[in-house]
Amino acid sequence: MITVHHLNNSRSQRVLWLLEELGVPYELRRYQRDLKTMLAPPELRAVHPLGKSPVITDGEFTVAESGAILEYLVDTYAGGRLIPPPGTPERLRYTYWLHYAEGSAMPPLLLKLVFGRLPGSTPALLRPLVRMIAGKVQSGYIDPQLRQHVDYWERTLGESAWFAGDTFSAADVQMSFPIEAASARVGFGPDRPHLRGFLERIQGRAAYQRAIERGGPYTVADPSR
């Protein structure tokens, strides 16, 4: 039996969603972030040395990292579903987006989160200076990077309904987290119709909704938070 070590409001929500799409039974072990630091609790280090989520255990195997987990689940349990056939252009696109989501899309989103919180975590005397520096880093580097990525996603979804082509795949599950995070942190206006449509389609899927019910509140998907 698969056990998902699930941290609230984290990338592990994608793992639950994929398992629901595949109809694979699993156990859920919940972990809560520290309310002050927003970090994972130390108990997760008993599962994996880095103490981060997502991580799954499946018999003798422990698998960490979102992309590796999704690859493992698709290879082991999907029976050819949610992955394009090998040797096709769609399969190459699938592999690219599966790795791009964490390798390229998430770093600027994490930088925006860190620099946005930085002034509030510094002593009051230094706060104006830190706020000014953080603002310049965001406006001069982070925000332009984010716009470039969001433009790229919008163009891609304008060419096909899903990231690997015209068929929904695990690459869309993997891309859901950076897109939901970007929607919550920078917003998608009327000039992003394809991204808005993507969010409506994935969040309307029955398996996605079952994963939310199973995993608990998931505010990263809520732009109004």
PDB file of N, CA, C and O in Angstrom, residues 38-69:
ATOM      1  N   MET A  38       6.553  28.336   8.664  1.00  0.00           N
ATOM      2  CA  MET A  38       5.914  27.692   7.521  1.00  0.00           C
ATOM      3  C   MET A  38       6.729  26.510   6.980  1.00  0.00           C
ATOM      4  O   MET A  38       6.515  26.052   5.867  1.00  0.00           O
ATOM      5  N   LEU A  39       7.660  26.013   7.781  1.00  0.00           N
ATOM      6  CA  LEU A  39       8.465  24.871   7.372  1.00  0.00           C
ATOM      7  C   LEU A  39       7.802  23.559   7.801  1.00  0.00           C
ATOM      8  O   LEU A  39       6.941  23.538   8.675  1.00  0.00           O
ATOM      9  N   ALA A  40       8.244  22.480   7.167  1.00  0.00           N
ATOM     10  CA  ALA A  40       7.727  21.163   7.525  1.00  0.00           C
ATOM     11  C   ALA A  40       8.213  20.769   8.910  1.00  0.00           C
ATOM     12  O   ALA A  40       9.284  21.197   9.348  1.00  0.00           O
ATOM     13  N   PRO A  41       7.461  19.940   9.634  1.00  0.00           N
ATOM     14  CA  PRO A  41       7.873  19.522  10.976  1.00  0.00           C
ATOM     15  C   PRO A  41       9.036  18.547  10.908  1.00  0.00           C
ATOM     16  O   PRO A  41       9.237  17.845   9.900  1.00  0.00           O
ATOM     17  N   PRO A  42       9.821  18.451  11.985  1.00  0.00           N
ATOM     18  CA  PRO A  42      10.991  17.555  11.987  1.00  0.00           C
ATOM     19  C   PRO A  42      10.627  16.087  11.839  1.00  0.00           C
ATOM     20  O   PRO A  42      11.480  15.279  11.460  1.00  0.00           O
ATOM     21  N   GLU A  43       9.372  15.724  12.105  1.00  0.00           N
ATOM     22  CA  GLU A  43       8.975  14.316  11.992  1.00  0.00           C
ATOM     23  C   GLU A  43       9.190  13.762  10.580  1.00  0.00           C
ATOM     24  O   GLU A  43       9.381  12.557  10.390  1.00  0.00           O
ATOM     25  N   LEU A  44       9.169  14.628   9.583  1.00  0.00           N
ATOM     26  CA  LEU A  44       9.348  14.154   8.214  1.00  0.00           C
ATOM     27  C   LEU A  44      10.758  13.631   7.970  1.00  0.00           C
ATOM     28  O   LEU A  44      10.992  12.863   7.039  1.00  0.00           O
ATOM     29  N   ARG A  45      11.720  14.030   8.805  1.00  0.00           N
ATOM     30  CA  ARG A  45      13.089  13.534   8.623  1.00  0.00           C
ATOM     31  C   ARG A  45      13.181  12.035   8.916  1.00  0.00           C
ATOM     32  O   ARG A  45      14.137  11.382   8.495  1.00  0.00           O
ATOM     33  N   ALA A  46      12.225  11.518   9.638  1.00  0.00           N
ATOM     34  CA  ALA A  46      12.219  10.076   9.890  1.00  0.00           C
ATOM     35  C   ALA A  46      11.847   9.297   8.628  1.00  0.00           C
ATOM     36  O   ALA A  46      12.130   8.099   8.527  1.00  0.00           O
ATOM     37  N   VAL A  47      11.227   9.992   7.669  1.00  0.00           N
ATOM     38  CA  VAL A  47      10.828   9.350   6.413  1.00  0.00           C
ATOM     39  C   VAL A  47      11.897   9.542   5.351  1.00  0.00           C
ATOM     40  O   VAL A  47      12.228   8.624   4.601  1.00  0.00           O
ATOM     41  N   HIS A  48      12.431  10.772   5.279  1.00  0.00           N
ATOM     42  CA  HIS A  48      13.469  11.100   4.296  1.00  0.00           C
ATOM     43  C   HIS A  48      14.442  12.077   4.937  1.00  0.00           C
ATOM     44  O   HIS A  48      14.020  12.988   5.667  1.00  0.00           O
ATOM     45  N   PRO A  49      15.742  11.927   4.702  1.00  0.00           N
ATOM     46  CA  PRO A  49      16.740  12.753   5.397  1.00  0.00           C
ATOM     47  C   PRO A  49      16.536  14.257   5.254  1.00  0.00           C
ATOM     48  O   PRO A  49      16.895  15.013   6.157  1.00  0.00           O
ATOM     49  N   LEU A  50      15.968  14.725   4.147  1.00  0.00           N
ATOM     50  CA  LEU A  50      15.779  16.165   3.959  1.00  0.00           C
ATOM     51  C   LEU A  50      14.560  16.694   4.708  1.00  0.00           C
ATOM     52  O   LEU A  50      14.406  17.904   4.866  1.00  0.00           O
ATOM     53  N   GLY A  51      13.684  15.801   5.132  1.00  0.00           N
ATOM     54  CA  GLY A  51      12.527  16.230   5.910  1.00  0.00           C
ATOM     55  C   GLY A  51      11.569  17.111   5.152  1.00  0.00           C
ATOM     56  O   GLY A  51      10.991  18.045   5.714  1.00  0.00           O
ATOM     57  N   LYS A  52      11.411  16.846   3.858  1.00  0.00           N
ATOM     58  CA  LYS A  52      10.543  17.673   3.029  1.00  0.00           C
ATOM     59  C   LYS A  52       9.429  16.826   2.424  1.00  0.00           C
ATOM     60  O   LYS A  52       9.497  15.601   2.403  1.00  0.00           O
ATOM     61  N   SER A  53       8.419  17.501   1.921  1.00  0.00           N
ATOM     62  CA  SER A  53       7.295  16.844   1.271  1.00  0.00           C
ATOM     63  C   SER A  53       7.202  17.398  -0.151  1.00  0.00           C
ATOM     64  O   SER A  53       7.503  18.582  -0.367  1.00  0.00           O
ATOM     65  N   PRO A  54       6.821  16.570  -1.141  1.00  0.00           N
ATOM     66  CA  PRO A  54       6.227  15.249  -0.987  1.00  0.00           C
ATOM     67  C   PRO A  54       7.259  14.136  -0.883  1.00  0.00           C
ATOM     68  O   PRO A  54       8.372  14.232  -1.381  1.00  0.00           O
ATOM     69  N   VAL A  55       6.828  13.086  -0.240  1.00  0.00           N
ATOM     70  CA  VAL A  55       7.572  11.832  -0.204  1.00  0.00           C
ATOM     71  C   VAL A  55       6.551  10.720  -0.038  1.00  0.00           C
ATOM     72  O   VAL A  55       5.539  10.896   0.658  1.00  0.00           O
ATOM     73  N   ILE A  56       6.769   9.617  -0.721  1.00  0.00           N
ATOM     74  CA  ILE A  56       5.873   8.469  -0.583  1.00  0.00           C
ATOM     75  C   ILE A  56       6.698   7.250  -0.183  1.00  0.00           C
ATOM     76  O   ILE A  56       7.898   7.183  -0.452  1.00  0.00           O
ATOM     77  N   THR A  57       6.030   6.317   0.465  1.00  0.00           N
ATOM     78  CA  THR A  57       6.616   5.002   0.693  1.00  0.00           C
ATOM     79  C   THR A  57       5.693   3.979   0.037  1.00  0.00           C
ATOM     80  O   THR A  57       4.460   4.109   0.089  1.00  0.00           O
ATOM     81  N   ASP A  58       6.315   3.002  -0.613  1.00  0.00           N
ATOM     82  CA  ASP A  58       5.556   1.959  -1.303  1.00  0.00           C
ATOM     83  C   ASP A  58       6.319   0.659  -1.118  1.00  0.00           C
ATOM     84  O   ASP A  58       7.285   0.386  -1.834  1.00  0.00           O
ATOM     85  N   GLY A  59       5.910  -0.104  -0.116  1.00  0.00           N
ATOM     86  CA  GLY A  59       6.655  -1.305   0.212  1.00  0.00           C
ATOM     87  C   GLY A  59       8.047  -0.937   0.692  1.00  0.00           C
ATOM     88  O   GLY A  59       8.220  -0.130   1.606  1.00  0.00           O
ATOM     89  N   GLU A  60       9.065  -1.472   0.038  1.00  0.00           N
ATOM     90  CA  GLU A  60      10.447  -1.210   0.437  1.00  0.00           C
ATOM     91  C   GLU A  60      10.984   0.100  -0.134  1.00  0.00           C
ATOM     92  O   GLU A  60      12.089   0.526   0.201  1.00  0.00           O
ATOM     93  N   PHE A  61      10.208   0.762  -1.001  1.00  0.00           N
ATOM     94  CA  PHE A  61      10.702   1.953  -1.678  1.00  0.00           C
ATOM     95  C   PHE A  61      10.251   3.230  -0.980  1.00  0.00           C
ATOM     96  O   PHE A  61       9.094   3.342  -0.556  1.00  0.00           O
ATOM     97  N   THR A  62      11.165   4.191  -0.897  1.00  0.00           N
ATOM     98  CA  THR A  62      10.842   5.551  -0.488  1.00  0.00           C
ATOM     99  C   THR A  62      11.223   6.466  -1.644  1.00  0.00           C
ATOM    100  O   THR A  62      12.367   6.427  -2.114  1.00  0.00           O
ATOM    101  N   VAL A  63      10.269   7.250  -2.109  1.00  0.00           N
ATOM    102  CA  VAL A  63      10.498   8.103  -3.269  1.00  0.00           C
ATOM    103  C   VAL A  63      10.181   9.543  -2.886  1.00  0.00           C
ATOM    104  O   VAL A  63       9.099   9.835  -2.357  1.00  0.00           O
ATOM    105  N   ALA A  64      11.132  10.440  -3.144  1.00  0.00           N
ATOM    106  CA  ALA A  64      10.956  11.863  -2.883  1.00  0.00           C
ATOM    107  C   ALA A  64      11.083  12.630  -4.195  1.00  0.00           C
ATOM    108  O   ALA A  64      11.470  12.059  -5.220  1.00  0.00           O
ATOM    109  N   GLU A  65      10.769  13.929  -4.143  1.00  0.00           N
ATOM    110  CA  GLU A  65      10.769  14.849  -5.281  1.00  0.00           C
ATOM    111  C   GLU A  65       9.526  14.613  -6.143  1.00  0.00           C
ATOM    112  O   GLU A  65       9.262  13.486  -6.593  1.00  0.00           O
ATOM    113  N   SER A  66       8.811  15.700  -6.396  1.00  0.00           N
ATOM    114  CA  SER A  66       7.531  15.605  -7.113  1.00  0.00           C
ATOM    115  C   SER A  66       7.655  14.889  -8.449  1.00  0.00           C
ATOM    116  O   SER A  66       6.877  13.970  -8.753  1.00  0.00           O
ATOM    117  N   GLY A  67       8.627  15.314  -9.272  1.00  0.00           N
ATOM    118  CA  GLY A  67       8.755  14.709 -10.594  1.00  0.00           C
ATOM    119  C   GLY A  67       9.079  13.232 -10.519  1.00  0.00           C
ATOM    120  O   GLY A  67       8.535  12.423 -11.277  1.00  0.00           O
ATOM    121  N   ALA A  68       9.970  12.867  -9.611  1.00  0.00           N
ATOM    122  CA  ALA A  68      10.346  11.455  -9.457  1.00  0.00           C
ATOM    123  C   ALA A  68       9.155  10.630  -8.972  1.00  0.00           C
ATOM    124  O   ALA A  68       8.951   9.493  -9.417  1.00  0.00           O
ATOM    125  N   ILE A  69       8.371  11.203  -8.061  1.00  0.00           N
ATOM    126  CA  ILE A  69       7.198  10.480  -7.553  1.00  0.00           C
ATOM    127  C   ILE A  69       6.182  10.261  -8.665  1.00  0.00           C
ATOM    128  O   ILE A  69       5.645   9.156  -8.834  1.00  0.00           O
TER     129      ILE A  69
END
